[in-house]
Structures are given as C-alpha cells and as structure tokens.
Amino acid sequence: MRAVPVVTPWSSRVGPTGAPAGTRGEAPVAIAPASRDAAFLLAARLDAAGAPVDAYDGKLDRPRVFAAALDDDALDALARLDQPPIEPVAAWDLAEGIGPAGVPTDRVADAGPNGLHGRCVNLPTRGVTGVNWSAREHCYRHAPEEYAAIHFHADDLEDAGWEPDLALTVPDGLPSGVYAVRLRAGDAEDHVPFAVLPPRGTATARALVLLPTASYMAYGNDHQGTDLGLAELVLGHTPVLSPSDIVLATRRDLGGSLYDSHQDGSGNCYSSRLRPLLTMRPRYLSPIANGPWGFVAELYLVDWLVAQGMPFDVATDEDLHAEGVDLLSRYRVVVTGAHPEYTSHRMLDALEEYACSGGRLMYLGGNGFYWVTEFHPEKPHVIEVRRGIAGIRAWEGQPGEHHLASTGGLGGLWRHHGRAPQKLVGVGFAAEGLDESSHFRRTPDADDPRGAWVFEGVDGETFGAHGLWGGGAAGLELDRYDLALGTPPHALLLAASEGHTDMYLRVVEEVPVTRPGLGGTQDPDVRADLVLFGTPGDGAVFSAPSIAWSASLSTNGYDNDVSRITRNVLDRFLAEGPLPG
C-alpha cells in the first residue's frame, strides 16, 4: 500500500462566500511507507531517534490519509468538506472526543474503514472552532460538526513524564499540615511542598484549612515578570525576579500558567501539576507582588495557627472537588487561603451547602471564587479555564471558544453565572493594586451586639496599619460588600479599608463605560469590607477580604490587632452554641 498523508491546515477564517479562506499547498507526492506499523503523527514528526520534533502551532480539522495522490477535483471536494471520490485510508473525526456530552478524552476516532484510532498527547485544546464554524452557535455541544478541530501548541504540557528518583512514605501519625521535601545537590537547594491530610474519611481537628491549590496551578510557572510588556505600569513597581523566574524564562519546556499565551498567541487554558511548579515553593517571591503570593502567602496563615497552638487539618481544592460537602462537614470551621480565585462547580456547591447547613466559614483572602474552573474528569491533575469577555484577564478566548472542553459548561466569571462571590461570603472582587497596602476603619455596624465581639481587645477606630506586604492588612486584591450582587441583607459591614492609592483601580467588569476617577483616591468602591453574617443552623461566615490580611498576622510577635480579630472569630466559631445576637 502506498499511503500519502494529505493534511491541509486550512485557516479557521471564513471567506466572503462562506468557503474556507486558505491556500492549497504543493501537489502531494506518493511516498512508500517504511513499515505498516510505523507511527503516524499529526502536528509533529519523528526524528531519526524516534522522538517527536517540529511540533506544529495551529489547528487541524478533519485530517485524512489517502492511498493515492488526489487530483484537483478531489481536493476541491475536500475543501468543500464533501466526500472525495476516493475512499480514505484514515479519516479522523476530531469532534468525537468531546461530543455533545462534553466528556473529553485523549481518543482521536478514525471514521475510516480501518479503525486507525489515535490519541492526543499533552492535552492540545479541544472544543475549538473548525473551518466551517458558522458563528451561529457558540458551544460545541450544540453544533459538534462545526468544532471538528484540535488546536495544537508546541508548548503544550500535561505530564513532564519524569521517572521518580525519590519516594517518601508518610509516617503513621504525622499530623495533617503543609510539609516539604528538601533536596540538595552541591550548593543548590530546593523544597518541594506537599500536603498531608488526615486519614481518608476522618478529621483530627475541628478546624480545616482549605489550601487553594487550583489557584497555585493557575499561576504555576507564570512568566508575568518577564513577558508582560507593561509590567512596571500595571504593577506599580519594578518587578524583582527570583532565580526561579530566570529559570522559567529560559526553560519553556516546563510549561506555562493560565496567565501565559502559547507561541502562536492563543491563550493557555490548561494547567497540570504533573510537572515542576517552580512558583509553588516556600521561598519563592512573586514579581507580581514583589513578595508573597499564592502558596507562600498561605504559609503566613499556617505559621500563625502553629504559633497560636491551634490544632488544624489541611485539604486541597482537588480533595474538595472530589469529595464535596462530605469533606467539609467533618469540621466546625473551614478557613480559606489568601487567594482562592479558581473554583469549580462542585467546590462552590460544597462550600454553599456547608455554609447553609450549620458550617462556619472564614474567608481570609481577596479575589476569591472568581473564575469558573474545572478539573478534567479523567485527569484530576489538570484544570481548565476559558477566559471570557470580562474580568481582569491576561488573554481572551477566541469567538466560539468560551465553553470548557472538560464539562461543556460556559467559562468566564462566576459572577456572570449568577453566582457572584457575595452570595457565598458576602463580598466579591472590587479592586486590585500592587504598590502598597492600607488599613481598615470600623463602621457603625462594629458596635452592633451581633458583631462587637469581633473587636474584643482591639483599641481604636482603625486597625491593620502594619504587615509584611506593603505595610498594611488591606492590599493586593480587595473584595467589597454589595447588596445588588448578593450580599445577605442581614450581613454586618464591620469595617472598610481606606487610603488606597490610584494604583488601586476598580475591576473592569464593574466599569461598563471607561471614565476618569476609578482610582483609590477618588472611587469610594475601591475598598475591602470586613463582613460577618449568620447562616441557617447556627452557621456563620466571616470575611476579611484582602490577600494581604494573612501577611499581617505575625507583626509584633503575633500580638497585634489583625491577629486578635482573627483569633476572636476563630475561637467563637469553634465554640458550641449560637453566636451573639
């Protein structure tokens, strides 16, 4: 058999008559295959050693293999998406792996007579528009025949595939917490963190710290400090690069973050933990904040709990997505991390059910529960995000490609799904600024008997004018009370931040018309609001809505107003019986 691959990567643009806009390549030449068992690759080729090289950046739609060269009439039939007069040896249907059910697989189905099925490697993007996309449907579930394409990227990475050099058996009885393996080679040293959970199905403490690992993955190996052309203007400071940033700038084979774009300019919508995540290290200081961000910021909370002698367990976003409310229901109090930005549908359902069935939730962070995020149904080590047409975003999805291949659901912000964070924790993302932090001022609700206990042992009308990030507890990203977006009417607004600079700007989804006056010195909605409210069954929610909050806990040997407020709430939430009022 003389097999000739005829794969013409037509542009996904549509010409003025509706015909595909592209140009035909050179006439194919029949080449005798070396073996009937030889591997056949799309979007790459094998070198002499059998390794894939020369990876292709772009889309392929309906690739076909024929046993002979095609004439112009047959090529024209292919261009019209008609069946040519010659039966193909292989005809791969790239839409079948996602399908109306929205269950992605690695399988690439061959609709030809020989059943030469293939598989995807390194998660190229599915659920993308094909050459015949009409722009009438914007979800692949509704018109799968218009999504018969896969977008390949030379820098896709699902699994680094490293062979293990070290295996660690966690000792029986090791307390739940955050640990790291210390690795040394000559003068080089690294710490690879991991979480130890209590035995499956049990709790060893009454408080749970929920580590926002989906957010760690979303930012994993980001290149914002080196790739963002407007970094100084956006951040309000000159980014200070860590050694890890220098490594990441030169080792693109470690994969990017959900804030990076591929080599062809398309956004990176997948992130995997099966690779070295150099930004998830205890000593990593992010150029975004010139300080703690992501995993590092969580260590301030963990350190404070240890210093307070407070028993606690830890769990991750991946655990919550898998186990749902059953995980949370083992605990009297659940404490979030500093930046739980990326949340799946199952996670959000579990947190809502927990808070509305007697659970007590402490949200100690900013910009939480923001992006619709899904774990791959067959690969729990992978998350997917489709950036919509709103929200603070590093890239924007292409038209027709805003639905997640993981579930078939629409991506974007939870706010635009009718599930604004205010409905869960009373506050939602309001402003971002990266130059310096500020303080809080009490409001009249702070004297309400239902919430006055929060400030026991705290003097003065202001608090939080200190901290390890920017000199204050209100900084980086701030969340605000908003009745129109779902803050419960009975919620107490205990305090609000003030004194922010004009580097703090309102989030873009709240600005339908661009205008002056959106900075911290002019816009009263650029602020963080301390909120407390009760939920059914003696449940409660407390929100200290600032990423910088946890970085203020250790000031003055942990003897400070932020530490006192946090301890007051944690102690009262752990206690039996209803809250005051």
C-alpha atoms as one frame of an Amber mdcrd trajectory, in Angstrom:
protein
   0.000   0.000   0.000   1.244   3.457  -0.881  -0.072   5.774   1.859   0.095
   9.528   1.365  -0.927  11.875   4.174  -2.884  14.815   2.811  -3.372  17.179
   5.733  -4.063  20.746   4.704  -4.303  23.004   7.781  -6.860  25.416   6.393
  -7.372  28.648   8.272 -10.434  28.730  10.544 -11.403  32.021   8.944 -14.364
  32.032   6.589 -14.194  33.797   3.239 -16.816  36.221   1.914 -18.784  33.428
   0.208 -18.677  31.124   3.208 -15.954  28.945   1.698 -12.812  28.271   3.735
 -10.207  31.002   3.345  -6.856  29.363   2.725  -4.465  28.268   0.037  -3.699
  24.813  -1.263  -0.224  23.505  -0.682   2.001  21.851  -3.244   0.672  18.750
  -5.011   1.304  15.692  -2.834   3.840  13.098  -3.875   3.279   9.413  -3.172
   5.820   8.043  -0.701   6.141   4.376   0.106   5.894   3.852   3.883   8.822
   2.151   5.559   6.506  -0.123   7.558   2.809  -0.691   8.005   3.443  -0.440
  11.746   5.211   2.913  11.642   3.841   5.621  13.906   1.784   8.322  12.207
   1.839  11.741  13.822  -0.278  14.805  13.348   1.183  18.191  14.301   4.735
  16.815  14.714   7.225  14.435  13.129   9.575  11.788  14.432  13.303  12.338
  14.198  15.861   9.618  13.492  15.850   8.588  17.142  12.063   8.258  17.183
  11.431  11.397  19.247   8.728  13.877  18.218  10.112  17.171  16.900   8.996
  20.207  14.916   5.688  20.496  16.738   3.013  22.457  14.900   1.270  25.537
  16.321  -2.238  25.842  14.952  -5.450  23.981  14.232  -6.043  20.802  12.275
  -9.547  19.964  11.075 -10.687  16.633   9.575  -7.248  15.223   8.619  -7.400
  12.444   6.008  -4.992   9.900   4.548  -5.471   8.522   1.028  -3.775   5.663
  -0.779  -3.028   7.817  -3.813  -2.445  11.410  -4.743  -5.663  13.411  -5.203
  -6.462  15.421  -8.291  -7.806  18.973  -8.230 -11.462  17.881  -8.210 -10.898
  15.672  -5.188  -9.004  18.452  -3.398 -11.836  20.856  -4.150 -14.284  18.347
  -2.656 -12.195  18.212   0.492 -12.130  21.998   0.664 -15.956  21.991   0.497
 -15.965  19.331   3.243 -17.543  16.908   0.759 -16.542  13.277   0.434 -13.958
  12.906  -2.382 -14.474  10.102  -4.884 -11.652   8.051  -3.361 -12.266   6.356
  -0.021  -9.694   7.460   2.564  -7.373   5.062   4.325  -7.983   7.072   7.501
 -10.386   9.908   8.314 -10.049  11.268  11.803 -13.049  12.945  13.384 -11.570
  15.414  15.866 -15.003  16.383  17.203 -15.862  12.940  18.556 -13.557  13.154
  21.544 -15.592  15.965  23.076 -19.077  15.449  21.658 -22.443  16.699  22.905
 -21.937  15.038  26.281 -18.920  17.231  26.937 -16.735  14.382  28.200 -13.233
  14.896  26.813 -10.916  12.013  26.168  -7.486  11.564  24.632  -9.021   9.345
  21.951  -8.938  10.516  18.347 -11.519   8.481  16.453 -10.935   7.246  12.898
 -14.180   7.202  10.904 -12.419   5.474   8.005 -12.624   1.798   7.109  -9.514
   0.678   9.006 -10.250   1.976  12.518  -6.852   3.629  12.868  -7.725   5.402
  16.089  -5.170   7.657  17.729  -4.692   9.571  20.927  -3.839  13.100  21.930
  -0.572  13.769  23.739  -0.040  16.684  26.126  -3.628  17.964  26.004  -3.963
  20.005  22.842  -7.056  22.181  23.070 -10.379  20.674  22.078 -13.741  22.400
  21.854 -12.362  24.893  19.323 -13.962  26.198  16.158 -13.362  24.380  12.903
 -13.033  25.520   9.322 -16.820  25.507   8.840 -17.777  27.399  12.003 -20.823
  29.488  11.117 -20.783  31.762  14.196 -24.433  30.850  14.763 -23.642  28.532
  17.680 -21.031  29.310  20.305 -20.978  25.994  22.162 -19.556  22.825  20.650
 -22.317  20.761  22.265 -24.894  22.458  20.052 -23.044  22.097  16.743 -20.298
  19.471  17.119 -19.825  19.263  13.357 -18.540  22.863  13.443 -15.945  22.003
  16.104 -14.137  19.157  14.314 -10.733  20.675  15.023  -7.977  20.469  17.596
  -5.664  23.369  18.385  -2.110  22.091  18.794   0.669  24.017  20.524   4.355
  23.237  20.544   4.484  24.172  24.242   1.519  22.090  25.468   2.488  20.039
  28.522   0.322  17.696  30.557   2.898  15.443  32.178   6.641  16.021  32.300
   6.994  12.229  32.480   9.966  12.265  34.810  10.999   8.975  36.335  10.883
   9.115  40.169  14.211   9.454  41.938  12.770   9.585  45.440   9.744   8.028
  47.112   8.596   9.186  50.539   6.352   7.127  52.787   4.460   9.458  55.120
   4.928   8.149  58.677   1.831   6.958  60.504   0.593   9.604  62.874   2.233
  12.549  61.099  -0.089  15.495  61.839  -2.047  16.932  58.965  -0.275  20.023
  57.651   1.981  21.512  54.991   5.400  19.939  54.538   8.266  19.973  52.055
  10.971  17.604  50.872  14.343  19.356  50.998  16.580  18.476  48.077  20.277
  19.349  47.959  22.859  18.938  45.197  26.130  20.708  45.899  25.317  24.337
  46.619  21.811  24.062  45.124  18.817  23.545  47.366  15.103  23.157  46.656
  11.983  22.487  48.704   9.142  20.537  47.096   5.964  21.125  49.128   3.153
  18.674  49.779   0.076  18.500  51.980  -0.630  15.731  54.478  -4.323  15.105
  55.053  -5.862  13.148  57.925  -6.734   9.512  57.207  -9.380   9.322  54.481
 -12.871   9.994  55.790 -11.739  11.309  59.172 -10.861  14.585  60.879  -8.151
  15.059  63.508  -9.060  18.658  64.391 -12.160  20.849  64.446 -10.747  23.424
  62.026  -9.804  22.832  58.399  -7.500  24.994  56.282  -8.552  24.712  52.641
  -5.442  25.197  50.511  -6.412  26.831  47.166  -4.281  24.528  45.058  -6.285
  25.253  41.892  -5.025  28.826  42.177  -1.450  27.597  42.687  -1.815  25.597
  39.468  -3.399  28.513  37.593  -0.388  30.702  38.410   2.042  27.783  38.131
   5.222  28.822  36.281   3.758  32.142  35.160   6.003  34.479  33.176   4.337
  37.769  34.056   7.521  39.237  35.464   9.440  38.648  32.236   6.799  38.552
  29.490   4.394  41.306  30.483   5.488  44.338  28.457   3.632  46.776  30.704
   4.761  45.115  33.927   6.037  48.249  35.675   2.966  50.273  34.713   0.481
  47.581  35.688   2.226  46.511  38.881   3.243  49.958  40.070   6.776  48.800
  40.751   9.811  47.349  39.036   9.436  43.553  39.185  12.167  41.883  41.177
  12.895  38.494  39.638  13.721  35.441  41.700  16.120  32.735  40.483  13.058
  30.652  39.583  11.822  33.402  37.249  15.140  33.334  35.403  14.929  29.558
  35.043  11.340  29.750  33.789  12.260  32.405  31.232  14.770  30.039  29.655
  13.069  26.664  30.290   9.780  26.999  28.447   9.594  23.208  28.330   8.382
  23.320  31.959   5.077  24.660  30.703   3.258  27.899  31.356   0.481  29.166
  33.563  -3.094  30.117  32.780  -1.754  33.684  32.533   0.546  32.822  29.646
  -0.107  32.611  25.929   1.177  29.939  23.594   3.765  30.652  20.922   1.027
  31.342  18.383  -0.634  33.920  20.642  -3.585  31.804  21.766  -4.280  31.640
  25.496  -3.168  28.710  27.633  -6.361  27.216  29.077  -4.875  24.103  30.766
  -2.534  23.708  33.716  -1.200  20.487  35.199   0.529  19.673  38.470   2.484
  16.783  36.896   5.487  18.990  36.227   7.846  21.071  38.355   5.940  24.136
  39.595   8.777  26.491  40.467   6.382  29.227  41.610   4.981  26.865  44.266
   7.959  26.961  46.566   8.218  28.234  50.159  10.966  30.733  49.296   9.505
  31.988  46.044   8.712  35.701  45.955   6.491  36.675  43.064   7.382  39.603
  40.788   3.633  40.333  40.690   3.709  41.453  44.283   7.464  41.658  44.898
   6.636  39.417  47.807   4.262  36.673  48.978   1.746  35.329  46.506  -0.095
  32.056  46.183   1.435  29.197  48.146   3.865  31.445  50.026   1.027  33.626
  51.333  -0.658  30.527  52.802   2.406  29.838  54.937   1.707  33.019  56.930
  -1.673  31.582  57.963  -0.216  28.156  58.706   2.587  29.747  60.738   0.059
  31.802  62.724  -2.069  28.762  63.546   1.012  26.868  64.757   2.145  29.867
  66.821  -1.334  30.094  68.361  -1.252  26.417  69.315  -4.421  25.873  67.282
  -4.971  22.305  66.015  -5.973  22.156  62.345  -6.186  19.825  59.378  -5.490
  20.744  55.764  -7.133  19.724  52.498  -6.748  20.883  48.912  -9.066  22.112
  46.187  -8.622  18.787  44.429  -9.868  16.968  47.534 -12.853  19.280  47.863
 -13.758  18.824  44.198 -13.597  15.033  44.609 -15.356  14.668  47.984 -17.699
  17.656  48.061 -19.508  18.724  51.208 -18.721  15.388  52.929 -15.156  16.634
  53.374 -16.201  19.964  54.896 -18.949  18.551  57.112 -16.349  16.876  59.350
 -15.266  20.301  60.619 -16.780  23.003  62.786 -14.796  25.721  60.981 -13.339
  25.921  57.475 -10.678  28.581  56.834  -9.770  29.550  53.280  -6.395  30.554
  51.952  -5.434  34.055  50.864  -6.372  33.786  47.194  -8.946  31.081  46.293
  -9.528  32.639  42.868 -10.161  29.460  40.857 -13.200  27.410  41.876 -15.014
  24.508  40.278 -18.759  23.998  40.189 -18.518  21.102  42.650 -16.332  23.134
  45.015 -18.727  26.063  45.001 -21.704  23.778  45.593 -19.932  22.159  48.546
 -18.987  25.469  50.174 -22.512  26.823  49.779 -24.077  23.674  51.229 -21.615
  23.685  54.127 -22.276  27.335  54.996 -26.054  26.871  54.746 -26.193  23.747
  56.900 -24.556  24.957  60.089 -20.951  25.218  58.959 -18.788  28.194  59.847
 -16.638  29.628  57.093 -13.753  32.074  57.484 -12.746  33.679  54.188  -9.324
  35.240  54.769  -8.398  36.429  51.312  -9.138  38.508  48.250 -10.370  37.882
  44.699 -11.946  34.621  45.762 -14.361  32.366  43.850 -13.827  34.369  40.666
 -13.048  32.234  37.582 -15.098  29.238  36.509 -12.605  26.386  36.751 -12.961
  22.679  36.120 -10.847  19.646  36.862 -10.509  17.301  33.905 -12.943  14.407
  34.529 -10.330  11.780  33.629  -7.212  13.664  34.764  -7.607  15.204  38.241
  -4.121  16.702  37.914  -5.381  19.082  35.182  -7.531  22.202  35.473  -9.132
  24.163  32.639 -10.184  27.801  32.419 -11.734  29.604  29.454 -11.235  33.345
  29.862 -14.393  35.137  28.892 -15.005  38.629  27.613 -14.951  40.247  31.058
 -12.840  40.193  34.175  -9.190  41.067  34.696  -7.586  38.701  32.185  -4.193
  38.093  30.648  -5.758  36.828  27.408  -9.217  36.428  25.960 -10.674  33.318
  24.380 -11.430  33.300  20.677 -15.035  33.723  19.485 -16.948  30.483  19.845
 -14.407  29.013  22.280 -15.658  30.097  25.689 -17.062  26.693  26.705 -14.860
  24.288  28.632 -13.962  21.013  26.983 -13.890  19.477  30.482 -17.629  19.830
  31.057 -19.245  21.630  28.143 -20.185  24.450  30.501 -19.613  28.137  29.855
 -16.411  29.603  31.228 -15.757  33.157  32.381 -16.600  34.642  35.778 -18.852
  33.023  38.370 -20.431  36.442  38.731 -21.842  36.121  35.208 -23.281  32.704
  36.033 -25.476  34.242  38.722 -23.094  33.014  41.433 -21.261  36.153  42.499
 -18.918  35.604  45.486 -21.095  37.985  47.532 -23.732  35.227  47.732 -21.256
  32.861  49.407 -19.025  35.065  51.559 -20.751  38.466  51.476 -18.015  40.170
  49.443 -16.609  39.991  45.919 -13.652  41.253  43.919 -13.691  45.047  43.786
 -10.206  46.400  43.125  -6.589  45.472  42.543  -3.440  47.392  43.348   0.130
  46.295  43.762   2.029  49.274  45.108   1.249  49.403  48.854  -1.334  48.239
  51.371  -3.532  50.277  53.696  -5.620  49.901  56.864  -9.272  49.412  57.907
 -11.665  51.733  59.712 -14.576  50.489  61.782 -18.114  51.259  60.634 -21.269
  51.742  62.769 -22.069  48.013  62.454 -18.965  47.307  64.548 -20.963  48.391
  67.611 -23.847  46.013  66.875 -24.005  43.346  69.625 -24.080  40.686  66.925
 -20.567  41.668  65.844 -18.963  43.787  68.565 -17.266  40.674  69.983 -15.059
  40.537  66.886 -13.151  43.563  68.222 -12.691  42.443  71.837  -9.219  43.505
  72.918  -8.776  45.845  69.936  -8.497  49.567  70.644  -9.082  52.462  68.279
 -11.227  53.095  65.234  -8.597  51.899  62.766  -6.624  48.680  62.586  -4.350
  46.769  60.244  -1.822  49.542  59.558   1.027  47.020  59.505   2.096  43.860
  57.740   4.719  42.061  55.729   3.224  43.110  52.409   3.028  46.829  51.693
   2.718  47.877  55.337  -0.989  47.119  55.760  -3.641  44.412  56.018  -5.733
  45.777  53.121  -3.791  45.212  49.939  -3.068  43.445  46.652  -6.642  42.451
  45.812  -9.711  43.645  47.673 -13.305  42.387  47.952 -16.362  44.565  48.685
 -19.815  44.233  50.251 -22.556  44.676  47.606 -26.244  44.021  48.223 -27.013
  44.193  44.497 -24.672  41.253  43.858 -25.990  39.073  46.656 -24.539  40.143
  49.999 -27.167  38.922  52.511 -29.249  41.884  53.768 -28.624  40.909  57.384
 -24.828  40.895  56.928 -22.874  43.249  59.180 -20.407  45.580  57.473 -17.913
  45.801  60.344 -15.107  47.793  58.738 -13.911  49.164  55.414 -10.433  49.886
  54.140  -9.380  53.411  53.215  -6.393  55.382  51.999  -5.667  53.411  48.825
  -3.595  54.977  46.078  -4.656  55.459  42.479  -2.724  52.309  41.578  -5.778
  50.572  43.027  -8.422  50.519  40.297 -11.973  49.193  40.076 -12.262  45.810
  38.398 -13.172  46.074  34.717 -16.373  44.030  34.978 -17.849  46.869  37.037
 -16.967  49.576  34.519 -19.410  49.465  31.572 -18.086  52.813  30.307 -14.478
  53.892  30.725 -14.182  57.133  32.653 -11.826  59.042  34.927 -11.973  58.671
  38.672 -11.655  54.890  39.067  -8.607  55.014  41.356  -8.380  54.575  45.091
  -8.247  58.279  45.923 -11.489  59.050  44.048 -13.695  55.965  43.822 -15.388
  55.018  47.121 -15.958  51.470  45.854 -12.207  50.803  45.767 -12.053  49.191
  49.179 -12.125  45.953  51.185 -15.045  45.299  53.538 -14.935  43.220  56.723
 -18.231  41.291  56.842 -19.989  38.919  59.239 -23.346  37.176  58.876 -25.218
  34.169  60.166 -26.489  31.232  58.128 -29.112  28.538  58.867 -28.438  26.030
  61.621 -26.202  28.356  63.661 -23.764  28.602  60.786 -21.820  31.783  60.044
 -19.485  33.446  57.562 -16.695  35.911  58.360 -14.793  37.632  55.559 -11.512
  39.520  55.922 -11.314  40.255  52.191  -7.720  41.106  51.343  -4.821  38.999
  50.101  -2.545  40.981  52.447  -4.566  40.080  55.584  -2.629  36.912  56.454
   0.707  38.707  55.953  -0.247  40.982  58.865  -0.870  38.207  61.402   2.710
  37.927  62.689   3.507  41.606  63.316   4.942  42.306  66.802   5.367  38.641
  67.630   1.725  37.879  66.678   0.479  40.434  69.234  -1.465  42.833  67.009
  -4.992  43.853  66.085  -5.300  41.660  62.958  -4.140  38.636  64.935  -6.559
  39.445  67.755  -9.550  39.863  65.417  -8.755  36.610  63.604  -8.350  34.719
  66.888 -11.596  36.190  68.274 -13.526  34.936  65.267 -11.858  31.538  65.168
 -12.435  30.920  68.890 -16.090  31.988  68.723 -16.725  29.982  65.555 -15.232
  26.873  67.174 -17.361  27.261  70.304 -20.624  25.369  70.653 -23.928  27.205
  70.572 -25.183  30.178  68.564 -23.228  33.359  68.001 -24.218  36.500  69.947
 -27.408  38.202  68.743
